[in-house]
Coordinates of C-alpha atoms in Angstrom, one line a residue:
X1 CA 68.7 140.5 -68.4
X2 CA 71.4 143.2 -69.2
X3 CA 69.9 145.7 -71.6
X4 CA 72.0 147.2 -74.3
X5 CA 70.8 150.8 -74.8
X6 CA 73.0 151.5 -77.8
X7 CA 70.1 151.6 -80.1
X8 CA 68.1 153.9 -77.8
X9 CA 70.6 156.6 -78.4
X10 CA 70.9 155.9 -82.1
X11 CA 67.1 156.0 -82.4
X12 CA 67.1 159.5 -80.9
X13 CA 69.7 160.6 -83.5
X14 CA 67.7 159.0 -86.3
X15 CA 64.5 160.6 -85.1
X16 CA 66.2 164.0 -85.1
X17 CA 67.6 163.4 -88.6
X18 CA 64.1 162.5 -90.0
X19 CA 62.3 165.3 -88.0
X20 CA 64.6 168.3 -87.6
X21 CA 61.8 170.5 -86.6
X22 CA 60.1 170.5 -83.2
X23 CA 58.1 167.4 -82.3
X24 CA 54.5 167.6 -83.3
X25 CA 51.9 167.0 -80.6
X26 CA 49.2 164.6 -81.6
X27 CA 46.1 166.7 -82.0
X28 CA 43.9 163.8 -80.9
X29 CA 45.7 163.4 -77.5
X30 CA 44.0 164.5 -74.3
X31 CA 45.6 166.0 -71.2
X32 CA 46.2 164.0 -68.1
X33 CA 42.8 165.2 -66.8
X34 CA 41.1 163.9 -69.9
X35 CA 40.3 167.4 -71.4
X36 CA 40.5 167.5 -75.2
X37 CA 43.1 170.0 -76.2
X38 CA 44.5 170.7 -79.7
X39 CA 45.7 174.2 -78.8
X40 CA 42.4 175.9 -79.7
X41 CA 40.4 177.4 -76.9
X42 CA 37.2 177.5 -79.0
X43 CA 36.8 173.8 -78.6
X44 CA 36.5 173.9 -74.8
X45 CA 34.2 177.0 -75.1
X46 CA 32.0 175.1 -77.5
X47 CA 31.8 172.1 -75.1
X48 CA 30.9 174.5 -72.2
X49 CA 28.0 176.0 -74.2
X50 CA 26.3 172.6 -74.7
X51 CA 22.8 172.2 -73.1
X52 CA 22.7 171.4 -69.5
X53 CA 21.5 167.8 -70.2
X54 CA 24.7 167.1 -72.0
X55 CA 26.8 168.4 -69.1
X56 CA 25.2 165.7 -66.8
X57 CA 26.9 162.8 -68.7
X58 CA 29.4 162.2 -65.8
X59 CA 32.3 164.0 -67.4
X60 CA 32.0 162.5 -70.9
X61 CA 32.1 166.1 -72.3
X62 CA 35.7 166.3 -71.0
X63 CA 36.9 163.1 -72.5
X64 CA 37.6 162.5 -76.2
X65 CA 37.3 159.1 -77.8
X66 CA 41.0 159.0 -78.3
X67 CA 41.8 159.6 -74.6
X68 CA 39.7 156.6 -73.7
X69 CA 41.5 154.5 -76.3
X70 CA 44.9 155.6 -75.0
X71 CA 43.9 154.6 -71.5
X72 CA 42.7 151.2 -72.5
X73 CA 45.9 150.6 -74.5
X74 CA 48.0 151.5 -71.5
X75 CA 46.1 149.2 -69.2
X76 CA 45.7 146.1 -71.5
X77 CA 48.2 146.4 -74.3
X78 CA 52.0 146.5 -74.1
X79 CA 53.8 149.6 -75.6
X80 CA 55.4 147.3 -78.3
X81 CA 52.0 145.9 -79.4
X82 CA 50.4 149.3 -79.3
X83 CA 53.1 150.7 -81.7
X84 CA 52.8 147.7 -84.0
X85 CA 49.0 148.1 -84.2
X86 CA 49.3 151.8 -85.0
X87 CA 51.8 150.9 -87.8
X88 CA 49.5 148.3 -89.3
X89 CA 46.5 150.7 -89.0
X90 CA 48.5 153.4 -90.8
X91 CA 49.4 151.0 -93.7
X92 CA 45.7 149.9 -94.1
X93 CA 44.4 153.5 -93.9
X94 CA 46.9 154.8 -96.4
X95 CA 47.0 151.7 -98.7
X96 CA 46.0 153.7 -101.7
X97 CA 48.8 156.2 -101.1
X98 CA 51.3 153.3 -101.7
X99 CA 49.8 153.1 -105.2
X100 CA 47.6 150.1 -104.8
X101 CA 44.4 150.0 -106.8
X102 CA 41.2 148.4 -105.4
X103 CA 40.3 146.5 -108.6
X104 CA 37.4 144.7 -106.8
X105 CA 35.5 147.9 -106.2
X106 CA 36.4 149.6 -109.6
X107 CA 35.7 146.7 -112.0
X108 CA 33.2 143.9 -112.3
X109 CA 34.0 140.5 -110.9
X110 CA 34.0 139.1 -114.4
X111 CA 36.7 141.5 -115.6
X112 CA 38.8 140.9 -112.5
X113 CA 38.7 137.1 -112.8
X114 CA 39.5 137.2 -116.5
X115 CA 42.4 139.6 -115.8
X116 CA 43.8 137.3 -113.1
X117 CA 43.6 134.4 -115.5
X118 CA 45.3 136.3 -118.3
X119 CA 48.1 137.6 -116.0
X120 CA 48.7 134.2 -114.4
X121 CA 48.9 132.4 -117.7
X122 CA 51.2 135.1 -119.3
X123 CA 53.5 134.9 -116.3
X124 CA 53.6 131.1 -116.2
X125 CA 54.4 130.7 -119.9
X126 CA 57.0 133.4 -120.1
X127 CA 58.7 132.3 -116.9
X128 CA 59.6 129.1 -118.6
X129 CA 61.6 131.0 -121.2
X130 CA 65.2 129.6 -121.2
X131 CA 66.6 133.1 -122.0
X132 CA 64.9 134.5 -118.9
X133 CA 66.2 131.7 -116.7
X134 CA 69.7 132.2 -117.9
X135 CA 69.5 135.9 -117.2
X136 CA 68.4 135.4 -113.6
X137 CA 70.4 132.3 -112.7
X138 CA 74.1 131.9 -112.5
X139 CA 76.0 129.0 -114.0
X140 CA 78.3 128.3 -111.1
X141 CA 77.2 126.1 -108.2
X142 CA 77.4 126.9 -104.5
X143 CA 80.8 126.1 -103.0
X144 CA 80.9 122.9 -100.9
X145 CA 82.0 124.9 -97.8
X146 CA 79.0 127.1 -98.0
X147 CA 76.6 124.2 -98.6
X148 CA 78.1 122.5 -95.5
X149 CA 77.5 125.6 -93.4
X150 CA 73.9 126.0 -94.7
X151 CA 73.1 122.4 -94.0
X152 CA 74.6 122.7 -90.5
X153 CA 72.9 125.9 -89.5
X154 CA 69.5 125.0 -91.0
X155 CA 69.0 122.9 -87.8
X156 CA 69.8 125.9 -85.6
X157 CA 67.2 127.9 -87.5
X158 CA 64.5 125.3 -87.2
X159 CA 65.0 124.5 -83.5
X160 CA 64.3 128.2 -82.7
X161 CA 60.6 127.3 -82.9
X162 CA 61.0 125.1 -79.8
X163 CA 59.2 121.8 -79.3
X164 CA 55.7 123.3 -80.0
X165 CA 56.8 124.7 -83.3
X166 CA 58.3 121.4 -84.2
X167 CA 54.9 119.8 -84.1
X168 CA 53.8 121.4 -87.3
X169 CA 57.3 122.0 -88.7
X170 CA 58.0 118.3 -89.0
X171 CA 60.3 117.8 -86.0
X172 CA 58.4 115.7 -83.4
X173 CA 60.5 116.5 -80.4
X174 CA 58.9 116.6 -77.0
X175 CA 60.2 118.1 -73.7
X176 CA 61.5 121.4 -72.6
X177 CA 62.7 123.8 -75.3
X178 CA 66.3 123.9 -74.0
X179 CA 66.4 120.1 -74.0
X180 CA 65.1 120.0 -77.6
X181 CA 67.7 122.7 -78.5
X182 CA 70.5 120.7 -77.1
X183 CA 69.3 117.4 -78.7
X184 CA 68.8 118.8 -82.2
X185 CA 72.0 120.8 -82.4
X186 CA 74.4 118.8 -80.3
X187 CA 75.1 121.8 -78.1
X188 CA 75.7 120.9 -74.4
X189 CA 73.5 122.3 -71.8
X190 CA 76.2 124.4 -70.3
X191 CA 76.8 126.1 -73.7
X192 CA 73.3 127.5 -73.8
X193 CA 74.1 131.1 -72.9
X194 CA 70.6 132.5 -72.9
X195 CA 67.2 131.5 -74.2
X196 CA 64.0 133.6 -74.4
X197 CA 61.2 131.4 -75.9
X198 CA 58.4 134.0 -75.5
X199 CA 58.1 136.7 -78.2
X200 CA 56.7 140.2 -78.0
X201 CA 55.4 142.5 -80.8
X202 CA 58.5 143.6 -82.6
X203 CA 60.8 141.3 -80.6
X204 CA 60.8 137.7 -81.6
X205 CA 61.9 134.8 -79.5
X206 CA 65.6 133.9 -79.6
X207 CA 68.4 131.9 -78.0
X208 CA 72.2 132.2 -77.8
X209 CA 74.5 129.2 -77.7
X210 CA 78.2 128.4 -78.2
X211 CA 78.9 126.1 -81.1
X212 CA 82.4 124.8 -80.4
X213 CA 82.3 122.6 -83.5
X214 CA 82.3 125.6 -85.7
X215 CA 84.0 128.1 -83.4
X216 CA 81.0 130.4 -83.4
X217 CA 78.5 132.0 -81.1
X218 CA 75.1 131.3 -82.6
X219 CA 72.1 133.7 -82.2
X220 CA 69.0 131.8 -83.3
X221 CA 65.9 133.9 -84.0
X222 CA 62.4 132.3 -84.2
X223 CA 60.1 132.8 -87.2
X224 CA 56.4 133.5 -87.1
X225 CA 54.6 131.4 -84.5
X226 CA 52.4 133.6 -82.4
X227 CA 50.0 136.5 -83.1
X228 CA 52.6 138.9 -81.9
X229 CA 55.0 137.6 -84.6
X230 CA 52.2 138.2 -87.2
X231 CA 52.0 141.9 -86.1
X232 CA 55.8 142.2 -86.7
X233 CA 55.2 140.7 -90.2
X234 CA 52.4 143.1 -91.0
X235 CA 54.5 146.2 -90.2
X236 CA 55.4 146.0 -93.8
X237 CA 56.2 149.6 -94.6
X238 CA 59.8 150.7 -94.9
X239 CA 61.8 152.3 -92.1
X240 CA 65.4 153.5 -91.5
X241 CA 68.0 152.0 -89.3
X242 CA 71.6 153.1 -88.4
X243 CA 74.7 151.0 -88.9
X244 CA 77.0 151.6 -86.0
X245 CA 80.7 152.2 -86.8
X246 CA 82.8 151.0 -83.9
X247 CA 86.0 152.9 -84.9
X248 CA 87.9 154.0 -81.8
X249 CA 90.4 156.9 -81.8
X250 CA 93.1 157.2 -79.1
X251 CA 94.4 160.6 -78.1
X252 CA 97.4 161.3 -75.9
X253 CA 97.3 164.4 -73.6
X254 CA 100.2 166.5 -72.4
X255 CA 100.4 164.7 -69.1
X256 CA 100.8 161.3 -70.9
X257 CA 97.2 160.4 -70.0
X258 CA 95.3 158.4 -72.6
X259 CA 91.9 159.5 -73.7
X260 CA 89.8 157.0 -75.7
X261 CA 87.0 158.5 -77.8
X262 CA 84.7 156.5 -79.9
X263 CA 83.6 158.1 -83.2
X264 CA 80.4 156.9 -84.7
X265 CA 80.0 158.0 -88.3
X266 CA 76.3 157.3 -89.1
X267 CA 75.3 155.2 -92.1
X268 CA 71.5 155.1 -92.6
X269 CA 69.9 152.1 -94.4
X270 CA 66.3 151.2 -95.3
X271 CA 64.5 148.0 -94.7
X272 CA 61.2 146.4 -93.7
X273 CA 60.0 148.3 -90.6
X274 CA 58.8 145.3 -88.6
X275 CA 62.1 143.5 -89.2
X276 CA 64.0 146.7 -88.1
X277 CA 62.0 146.9 -84.9
X278 CA 62.5 143.2 -84.3
X279 CA 66.3 143.5 -84.8
X280 CA 66.4 146.4 -82.3
X281 CA 64.4 144.5 -79.8
X282 CA 66.7 141.5 -79.9
X283 CA 69.8 143.7 -80.0
X284 CA 68.8 145.5 -76.8
X285 CA 68.6 142.3 -74.8
X286 CA 71.5 140.4 -76.4
X287 CA 74.1 143.0 -77.4
X288 CA 76.1 143.0 -74.1
X289 CA 76.0 139.3 -73.7
X290 CA 77.2 138.6 -77.3
X291 CA 80.0 141.2 -76.9
X292 CA 81.1 139.5 -73.7
X293 CA 81.1 136.1 -75.4
X294 CA 83.1 137.3 -78.4
X295 CA 85.6 139.0 -76.1
X296 CA 86.0 135.8 -74.1
X297 CA 86.5 133.8 -77.3
X298 CA 88.5 136.0 -79.7
X299 CA 88.8 133.2 -82.3
X300 CA 85.0 132.8 -82.5
X301 CA 82.6 134.6 -84.8
X302 CA 78.9 135.5 -84.5
X303 CA 76.5 133.6 -86.6
X304 CA 72.9 134.8 -86.7
X305 CA 70.4 132.3 -88.1
X306 CA 66.6 132.2 -88.6
X307 CA 63.8 131.0 -90.8
X308 CA 61.1 133.3 -92.3
X309 CA 60.6 136.2 -90.0
X310 CA 63.6 135.1 -88.0
X311 CA 65.8 135.1 -91.1
X312 CA 64.7 138.6 -92.0
X313 CA 65.4 139.9 -88.5
X314 CA 68.8 138.1 -88.5
X315 CA 69.7 139.9 -91.8
X316 CA 68.9 143.3 -90.4
X317 CA 70.7 142.6 -87.2
X318 CA 73.8 141.4 -89.2
X319 CA 73.7 144.6 -91.2
X320 CA 73.4 146.7 -88.0
X321 CA 76.3 144.9 -86.4
X322 CA 78.5 144.7 -89.4
X323 CA 80.8 147.4 -88.1
X324 CA 80.2 146.8 -84.4
X325 CA 81.8 143.3 -84.9
X326 CA 83.8 143.8 -88.1
X327 CA 84.5 140.6 -90.1
X328 CA 83.0 138.6 -87.2
X329 CA 79.3 138.5 -87.9
X330 CA 77.4 136.5 -90.5
X331 CA 73.7 135.7 -91.2
X332 CA 72.2 132.6 -92.7
X333 CA 68.5 132.9 -93.4
X334 CA 66.2 130.2 -94.7
X335 CA 62.9 131.1 -96.5
X336 CA 63.8 134.8 -96.0
X337 CA 61.0 137.3 -96.7
X338 CA 61.5 140.6 -98.5
X339 CA 63.6 142.8 -96.3
X340 CA 65.9 145.3 -98.2
X341 CA 65.4 147.5 -101.3
X342 CA 67.0 146.3 -104.5
X343 CA 69.9 148.8 -104.4
X344 CA 71.2 147.6 -101.1
X345 CA 70.1 143.9 -100.8
X346 CA 73.3 142.6 -102.5
X347 CA 75.7 145.0 -100.8
X348 CA 76.1 142.8 -97.7
X349 CA 78.6 140.0 -98.3
X350 CA 78.0 138.7 -94.7
X351 CA 74.3 137.9 -95.3
X352 CA 73.1 134.7 -97.2
X353 CA 69.5 134.0 -98.0
X354 CA 68.4 130.5 -99.0
X355 CA 65.1 130.7 -101.0
X356 CA 63.3 127.6 -101.9
X357 CA 61.6 127.2 -105.3
X358 CA 58.0 128.2 -105.0
X359 CA 58.4 129.8 -101.5
X360 CA 55.4 132.3 -101.5
X361 CA 57.1 134.9 -99.2
X362 CA 60.1 135.6 -101.4
X363 CA 58.1 137.9 -103.6
X364 CA 55.7 139.4 -101.2
X365 CA 56.0 143.0 -100.1
X366 CA 53.8 146.1 -100.4
X367 CA 55.5 147.0 -103.6
X368 CA 54.8 143.6 -105.1
X369 CA 51.1 143.8 -104.2
X370 CA 50.9 147.4 -105.7
X371 CA 52.5 146.2 -108.9
X372 CA 50.0 143.3 -109.2
X373 CA 47.0 145.5 -108.7
X374 CA 48.3 147.9 -111.4
X375 CA 48.7 145.1 -113.9
X376 CA 45.3 143.8 -113.1
X377 CA 43.8 147.2 -113.5
X378 CA 45.4 147.7 -116.9
X379 CA 44.0 144.3 -118.0
X380 CA 40.5 145.2 -116.6
X381 CA 40.4 148.5 -118.5
X382 CA 41.7 147.2 -121.8
X383 CA 39.5 144.3 -122.5
X384 CA 40.6 143.9 -126.1
X385 CA 44.2 143.6 -125.0
X386 CA 43.3 141.0 -122.4
X387 CA 41.3 138.9 -124.9
X388 CA 44.2 139.0 -127.3
X389 CA 46.6 137.7 -124.7
X390 CA 44.4 134.8 -124.0
X391 CA 43.8 134.1 -127.7
X392 CA 47.6 134.1 -128.5
X393 CA 48.4 131.9 -125.4
X394 CA 45.8 129.3 -126.5
X395 CA 46.5 126.0 -124.8
X396 CA 50.3 126.6 -124.5
X397 CA 51.9 125.8 -121.2
X398 CA 55.4 126.9 -122.2
X399 CA 57.1 128.9 -124.9
X400 CA 57.7 125.8 -126.9
X401 CA 54.0 125.7 -127.6
X402 CA 53.9 129.2 -129.2
X403 CA 54.7 130.4 -132.7
X404 CA 57.5 132.9 -133.1
X405 CA 55.0 135.7 -133.9
X406 CA 52.9 134.9 -130.8
X407 CA 55.9 134.7 -128.6
X408 CA 57.2 138.0 -129.7
X409 CA 53.8 139.7 -129.3
X410 CA 53.3 138.2 -125.8
X411 CA 56.8 139.3 -124.8
X412 CA 55.9 142.9 -125.9
X413 CA 52.7 142.6 -124.0
X414 CA 54.5 141.6 -120.9
X415 CA 56.9 144.5 -121.3
X416 CA 54.0 146.9 -121.6
X417 CA 52.5 145.5 -118.3
X418 CA 56.0 145.7 -116.6
X419 CA 56.0 149.5 -117.4
X420 CA 53.0 149.8 -115.1
X421 CA 54.7 147.8 -112.4
X422 CA 57.3 150.2 -111.1
X423 CA 56.5 150.5 -107.4
X424 CA 59.3 150.5 -104.8
X425 CA 59.7 146.9 -103.7
X426 CA 61.7 145.0 -101.1
X427 CA 63.7 141.9 -101.9
X428 CA 65.3 138.9 -100.0
X429 CA 68.4 140.2 -98.3
X430 CA 72.1 139.6 -99.1
X431 CA 73.5 137.0 -101.4
X432 CA 70.6 134.8 -102.6
X433 CA 71.0 131.0 -103.0
X434 CA 68.1 129.4 -104.9
X435 CA 67.1 125.9 -103.8
X436 CA 65.0 123.5 -105.8
X437 CA 63.8 120.1 -104.4
X438 CA 60.8 118.9 -102.4
X439 CA 60.6 117.6 -98.9
X440 CA 60.1 114.0 -99.7
X441 CA 61.7 114.0 -103.1
X442 CA 58.3 113.3 -104.7
X443 CA 56.7 114.6 -107.9
X444 CA 54.1 117.2 -106.7
X445 CA 51.4 115.9 -109.0
X446 CA 52.0 112.1 -109.3
X447 CA 53.4 111.7 -105.8
X448 CA 56.1 109.3 -106.9
X449 CA 59.9 109.5 -106.5
X450 CA 61.4 111.5 -109.3
X451 CA 65.0 110.7 -108.5
X452 CA 66.0 114.3 -108.3
X453 CA 67.4 115.4 -105.0
X454 CA 67.3 119.1 -105.8
X455 CA 69.7 121.8 -106.7
X456 CA 71.4 124.8 -105.1
X457 CA 72.8 127.7 -107.0
X458 CA 73.3 131.5 -106.7
X459 CA 70.4 133.6 -108.1
X460 CA 70.2 137.2 -109.2
X461 CA 68.0 139.5 -107.1
X462 CA 65.8 140.5 -110.1
X463 CA 64.4 136.9 -110.1
X464 CA 62.3 138.1 -107.2
X465 CA 60.9 141.3 -108.6
X466 CA 57.5 140.1 -109.5
X467 CA 54.7 138.4 -107.6
X468 CA 53.7 135.3 -109.6
X469 CA 49.9 134.8 -109.7
X470 CA 48.9 131.1 -109.7
X471 CA 46.9 128.6 -107.8
X472 CA 49.8 127.6 -105.5
X473 CA 51.0 131.1 -104.9
X474 CA 50.2 130.9 -101.1
X475 CA 51.3 127.3 -100.7
X476 CA 53.0 127.5 -97.2
X477 CA 54.1 123.9 -97.4
X478 CA 56.9 125.2 -99.6
X479 CA 57.9 127.5 -96.8
X480 CA 58.2 125.1 -93.9
X481 CA 61.6 125.0 -92.2
X482 CA 61.7 121.2 -92.4
X483 CA 61.8 121.4 -96.2
X484 CA 64.9 123.5 -96.1
X485 CA 66.5 121.1 -93.6
X486 CA 65.7 118.0 -95.6
X487 CA 66.8 119.3 -99.0
X488 CA 70.1 120.9 -97.7
X489 CA 70.9 117.7 -95.8
X490 CA 70.3 115.6 -98.9
X491 CA 72.4 117.9 -101.1
X492 CA 75.2 118.0 -98.6
X493 CA 75.3 114.2 -98.1
X494 CA 75.7 113.7 -101.8
X495 CA 78.7 115.9 -102.2

């Protein structure tokens, strides 16, 4: 595999930008000989002054706990997995520093449960407000050309799971992964450029194919399927990445010799750290291959697709390569997670995210969790306020069941809670397309056909600014790739 080291150099530049001072040595590291050394001689002097019985422990006095952990990691754990584990540990250890409140240790179970019920009912009733729906939604429908592309590439995103992933994603396809890829997408065997069906921490599985039907080179990135992929998901803090500018300047010397110098003005963006590392991992092993394919097919464009984690990594990679392949790279993500901050998520016209109604991962980031704990903490502390919310809600399931006075009071109460919910959050990337409709076109309660094939329309990013608390908030059946395939195919066939 030809490795593209472009991002190795860019990482060094970014590291120097973030840490202009000299590198700090980890005070818990040990020397090669295992001796604990943090730059203070008194530590070793103290160790040497221990009683003679302690000095008989076969060299344990010379080895710190951290030195042994490092050696075990190097022997049994890959560097990528080790870095991911350290990132996850850092998030857990510093969870309170993100602003999260441990409501279960601060308040009684009774107060916490009552607060969850109050917040859930308040969100549910006010989310049905027509005024709010009109604010978030857009009246126009998705163009037919875009719908056709989404329906087409949803198959490419699903098939990235291979035949094993298809067993629980709804596609019962048996055989080798490449054979399933060819059968599901219609791509010939000779047009499968590269396929790596095994993931690492911070480098998901992927494949590259030529889609002659659409004049495109397709890079399909797999979503979460293995424990290594889960590690990438859990690296949920934010990090920086560099967008490469491929502008080339040509200078002519006095002897008519031509010198070509590439200038790379750096643009730094922020995103989900696990997705950034995943995008860099894929870029290092696919960059040169994709460049060669696009050079050999100048009329083709690069389309990066994925579902869930794959869609998030695809979005970051499309942003990274937006200048490397100007006007030739696009990303289509299905069930995309939260990847970019609000101020940059809509700035990429080459990224499209399809978010299904009720998909639990569209409003799940560290910031969303922090906001929810803050709202629950407020309701736990202010019992009278919580009781009044439940009293005014009564048995209402929508705003139509409320009086004007109660509706106005509850809206003010929600505004008060929203003032506590101001953490920095991540959002689904790019232009967001909101998809309604179920897998089998059945009513979720009665289980009978409702005669509604679904809907697809653009949606404002603010629609995904709050984690909705309800009994189906973690219903992963709404996140399955087969649902996106089925609904998009249904909508496209009816056009």
